[in-house]
Amino acid sequence: MNNPVQLKKILVVEDESDIQTIVKITLETLTDFEIEVCDSGKKALFNAKTFSPDLILLDVMLPDMDGPTVLASLQKEPQTKLIPVIFMTAKVQPQDILHYKNIGAIGIIPKPFDPMTLPATIRNIWKGSHG
Amino acid sequence: MVDQSALFAEKMMLLKKEFKANLPGKIDTITKKWQNLQNLEWDWNLFEEIYISIHKLSGASGTYGFSKVSEIASKIENIMRAALENKKILNSKTMKQIESSMQELIQYSNDC
């Protein structure tokens, strides 16, 4: 099914400042996406409403709640339930990928990642999900 | 017209330089906590705190191109995760393995 939604705004949810910085600089330098970053699950739920991103890059291990809990909370809210989520996580096993997709993530970006290929990775996951 | 790839390469070089400069301090913080864990009564909260720091170090150092640091941190992370999942206090052999990997981390962060 084709979806007319264009990828323009991305909310990055990551508490590790070095990763947060590299994701932000990479996407702001190599793409035209509008980027907003935050560092906790609580802020992610707030910013998902105020920033209205087309996509959320969500770290699995956050200080206040884990990524799957944030995703479940997003899915409960009418305003945020349709926002696609890509998990960013280290040590991802095939069964984790299956689990994250089963709970609604459109893709997984394993850490560490190559910053140079990050925009293409995001676009490919987006295309795979949106036709 | 600005060449975005060249601009990105320049920004990355500066970021890597900064990351490298901060690396010994990050590792020093982790190893001090590890020493505290060994010197005090076993504390799962402190253990989990060290695990999270090692997990972050593994992901960040690999992303910034310090693959050896990431690899060593990942080795420690795997051992610690298994202990956390099973809530099993590490035996002296495993503690020594981690201690040795921590020393490797210190060495690589100073040499890289």
Tab-separated table of N, CA, C and O in Angstrom, chain A residues 60-109:
chain	number	residue	atom	x	y	z
A	60	VAL	N	16.608	1.870	22.657
A	60	VAL	CA	15.905	0.860	23.456
A	60	VAL	C	16.173	1.047	24.949
A	60	VAL	O	15.282	0.866	25.771
A	61	MET	N	17.408	1.451	25.288
A	61	MET	CA	17.752	1.569	26.717
A	61	MET	C	17.787	3.039	27.133
A	61	MET	O	18.757	3.747	26.877
A	62	LEU	N	16.706	3.486	27.750
A	62	LEU	CA	16.609	4.874	28.202
A	62	LEU	C	16.577	4.893	29.735
A	62	LEU	O	16.233	3.879	30.357
A	63	PRO	N	16.897	6.030	30.350
A	63	PRO	CA	16.996	6.029	31.812
A	63	PRO	C	15.663	5.835	32.542
A	63	PRO	O	15.623	5.221	33.596
A	64	ASP	N	14.589	6.356	32.006
A	64	ASP	CA	13.322	6.305	32.751
A	64	ASP	C	12.393	5.171	32.326
A	64	ASP	O	11.642	4.641	33.135
A	65	MET	N	12.386	4.836	31.060
A	65	MET	CA	11.581	3.699	30.587
A	65	MET	C	12.249	3.144	29.337
A	65	MET	O	12.961	3.870	28.654
A	66	ASP	N	12.012	1.879	29.044
A	66	ASP	CA	12.705	1.336	27.879
A	66	ASP	C	11.938	1.664	26.579
A	66	ASP	O	10.782	2.113	26.611
A	67	GLY	N	12.611	1.447	25.461
A	67	GLY	CA	12.028	1.792	24.165
A	67	GLY	C	10.673	1.138	23.912
A	67	GLY	O	9.722	1.823	23.502
A	68	PRO	N	10.543	-0.187	24.144
A	68	PRO	CA	9.242	-0.823	23.919
A	68	PRO	C	8.109	-0.201	24.758
A	68	PRO	O	6.980	-0.091	24.286
A	69	THR	N	8.438	0.242	25.984
A	69	THR	CA	7.411	0.890	26.822
A	69	THR	C	7.007	2.239	26.221
A	69	THR	O	5.823	2.602	26.215
A	70	VAL	N	8.006	2.969	25.704
A	70	VAL	CA	7.707	4.250	25.052
A	70	VAL	C	6.820	4.005	23.834
A	70	VAL	O	5.807	4.686	23.633
A	71	LEU	N	7.176	2.992	23.038
A	71	LEU	CA	6.389	2.675	21.845
A	71	LEU	C	4.951	2.319	22.227
A	71	LEU	O	3.995	2.796	21.596
A	72	ALA	N	4.786	1.511	23.262
A	72	ALA	CA	3.435	1.120	23.705
A	72	ALA	C	2.634	2.350	24.126
A	72	ALA	O	1.443	2.459	23.815
A	73	SER	N	3.305	3.295	24.800
A	73	SER	CA	2.614	4.521	25.227
A	73	SER	C	2.235	5.380	24.024
A	73	SER	O	1.152	5.970	23.999
A	74	LEU	N	3.117	5.441	23.041
A	74	LEU	CA	2.812	6.199	21.814
A	74	LEU	C	1.591	5.593	21.113
A	74	LEU	O	0.722	6.311	20.611
A	75	GLN	N	1.544	4.262	21.114
A	75	GLN	CA	0.460	3.564	20.417
A	75	GLN	C	-0.904	3.735	21.107
A	75	GLN	O	-1.926	3.530	20.493
A	76	LYS	N	-0.870	4.119	22.377
A	76	LYS	CA	-2.132	4.294	23.117
A	76	LYS	C	-2.748	5.668	22.869
A	76	LYS	O	-3.910	5.887	23.159
A	77	GLU	N	-1.927	6.609	22.382
A	77	GLU	CA	-2.402	7.983	22.193
A	77	GLU	C	-2.857	8.198	20.752
A	77	GLU	O	-2.072	7.966	19.822
A	78	PRO	N	-4.089	8.675	20.545
A	78	PRO	CA	-4.577	8.899	19.178
A	78	PRO	C	-3.646	9.797	18.349
A	78	PRO	O	-3.439	9.565	17.168
A	79	GLN	N	-3.043	10.804	19.031
A	79	GLN	CA	-2.196	11.774	18.330
A	79	GLN	C	-0.860	11.187	17.862
A	79	GLN	O	-0.240	11.700	16.943
A	80	THR	N	-0.415	10.118	18.522
A	80	THR	CA	0.930	9.602	18.215
A	80	THR	C	0.935	8.143	17.743
A	80	THR	O	1.989	7.615	17.401
A	81	LYS	N	-0.233	7.517	17.734
A	81	LYS	CA	-0.257	6.067	17.492
A	81	LYS	C	0.207	5.657	16.084
A	81	LYS	O	0.627	4.524	15.883
A	82	LEU	N	0.137	6.599	15.133
A	82	LEU	CA	0.531	6.232	13.769
A	82	LEU	C	1.963	6.645	13.425
A	82	LEU	O	2.420	6.415	12.310
A	83	ILE	N	2.671	7.240	14.380
A	83	ILE	CA	4.052	7.661	14.081
A	83	ILE	C	4.957	6.426	14.025
A	83	ILE	O	5.071	5.694	15.013
A	84	PRO	N	5.604	6.200	12.871
A	84	PRO	CA	6.499	5.035	12.773
A	84	PRO	C	7.718	5.182	13.687
A	84	PRO	O	8.228	6.289	13.873
A	85	VAL	N	8.150	4.061	14.217
A	85	VAL	CA	9.294	4.048	15.137
A	85	VAL	C	10.368	3.084	14.632
A	85	VAL	O	10.062	1.962	14.231
A	86	ILE	N	11.604	3.572	14.644
A	86	ILE	CA	12.763	2.706	14.383
A	86	ILE	C	13.538	2.616	15.694
A	86	ILE	O	13.890	3.650	16.283
A	87	PHE	N	13.805	1.407	16.140
A	87	PHE	CA	14.605	1.241	17.355
A	87	PHE	C	16.091	1.316	17.013
A	87	PHE	O	16.528	0.814	15.974
A	88	MET	N	16.845	1.943	17.921
A	88	MET	CA	18.307	1.908	17.824
A	88	MET	C	18.782	1.113	19.034
A	88	MET	O	18.422	1.450	20.172
A	89	THR	N	19.551	0.081	18.783
A	89	THR	CA	19.960	-0.752	19.909
A	89	THR	C	21.255	-1.513	19.621
A	89	THR	O	21.552	-1.818	18.469
A	90	ALA	N	21.974	-1.785	20.707
A	90	ALA	CA	23.182	-2.606	20.586
A	90	ALA	C	22.807	-4.064	20.808
A	90	ALA	O	21.731	-4.356	21.333
A	91	LYS	N	23.666	-4.934	20.388
A	91	LYS	CA	23.499	-6.366	20.676
A	91	LYS	C	22.166	-6.922	20.213
A	91	LYS	O	21.473	-7.612	20.950
A	92	VAL	N	21.802	-6.578	18.996
A	92	VAL	CA	20.506	-7.048	18.540
A	92	VAL	C	20.611	-8.458	17.950
A	92	VAL	O	21.466	-8.739	17.124
A	93	GLN	N	19.779	-9.340	18.462
A	93	GLN	CA	19.734	-10.732	18.006
A	93	GLN	C	18.527	-10.898	17.085
A	93	GLN	O	17.579	-10.114	17.178
A	94	PRO	N	18.546	-11.936	16.211
A	94	PRO	CA	17.396	-12.138	15.309
A	94	PRO	C	16.058	-12.175	16.049
A	94	PRO	O	15.069	-11.615	15.583
A	95	GLN	N	16.047	-12.814	17.231
A	95	GLN	CA	14.772	-12.897	17.971
A	95	GLN	C	14.336	-11.521	18.493
A	95	GLN	O	13.132	-11.259	18.630
A	96	ASP	N	15.334	-10.631	18.762
A	96	ASP	CA	14.995	-9.267	19.199
A	96	ASP	C	14.351	-8.501	18.041
A	96	ASP	O	13.372	-7.778	18.224
A	97	ILE	N	14.920	-8.681	16.843
A	97	ILE	CA	14.385	-7.984	15.661
A	97	ILE	C	12.926	-8.385	15.455
A	97	ILE	O	12.052	-7.535	15.257
A	98	LEU	N	12.686	-9.687	15.551
A	98	LEU	CA	11.323	-10.208	15.381
A	98	LEU	C	10.397	-9.608	16.449
A	98	LEU	O	9.287	-9.154	16.143
A	99	HIS	N	10.879	-9.603	17.680
A	99	HIS	CA	10.068	-9.069	18.787
A	99	HIS	C	9.747	-7.589	18.567
A	99	HIS	O	8.587	-7.172	18.691
A	100	TYR	N	10.779	-6.811	18.213
A	100	TYR	CA	10.560	-5.370	18.028
A	100	TYR	C	9.597	-5.102	16.869
A	100	TYR	O	8.787	-4.181	16.924
A	101	LYS	N	9.691	-5.928	15.827
A	101	LYS	CA	8.764	-5.741	14.699
A	101	LYS	C	7.349	-6.161	15.090
A	101	LYS	O	6.375	-5.533	14.680
A	102	ASN	N	7.254	-7.218	15.889
A	102	ASN	CA	5.933	-7.673	16.335
A	102	ASN	C	5.211	-6.628	17.182
A	102	ASN	O	3.983	-6.552	17.149
A	103	ILE	N	5.980	-5.853	17.942
A	103	ILE	CA	5.319	-4.844	18.784
A	103	ILE	C	5.097	-3.537	18.026
A	103	ILE	O	4.560	-2.583	18.587
A	104	GLY	N	5.546	-3.483	16.762
A	104	GLY	CA	5.167	-2.332	15.937
A	104	GLY	C	6.291	-1.480	15.376
A	104	GLY	O	6.022	-0.509	14.668
A	105	ALA	N	7.554	-1.805	15.670
A	105	ALA	CA	8.656	-1.014	15.098
A	105	ALA	C	8.750	-1.313	13.595
A	105	ALA	O	8.519	-2.450	13.176
A	106	ILE	N	9.080	-0.287	12.805
A	106	ILE	CA	9.208	-0.531	11.358
A	106	ILE	C	10.617	-0.993	10.996
A	106	ILE	O	10.869	-1.449	9.891
A	107	GLY	N	11.552	-0.873	11.928
A	107	GLY	CA	12.915	-1.331	11.647
A	107	GLY	C	13.811	-1.171	12.856
A	107	GLY	O	13.406	-0.605	13.878
A	108	ILE	N	15.019	-1.695	12.706
A	108	ILE	CA	15.992	-1.639	13.804
A	108	ILE	C	17.333	-1.185	13.231
A	108	ILE	O	17.770	-1.711	12.198
A	109	ILE	N	17.960	-0.228	13.894
A	109	ILE	CA	19.319	0.182	13.518
A	109	ILE	C	20.244	-0.284	14.634
A	109	ILE	O	20.136	0.184	15.780
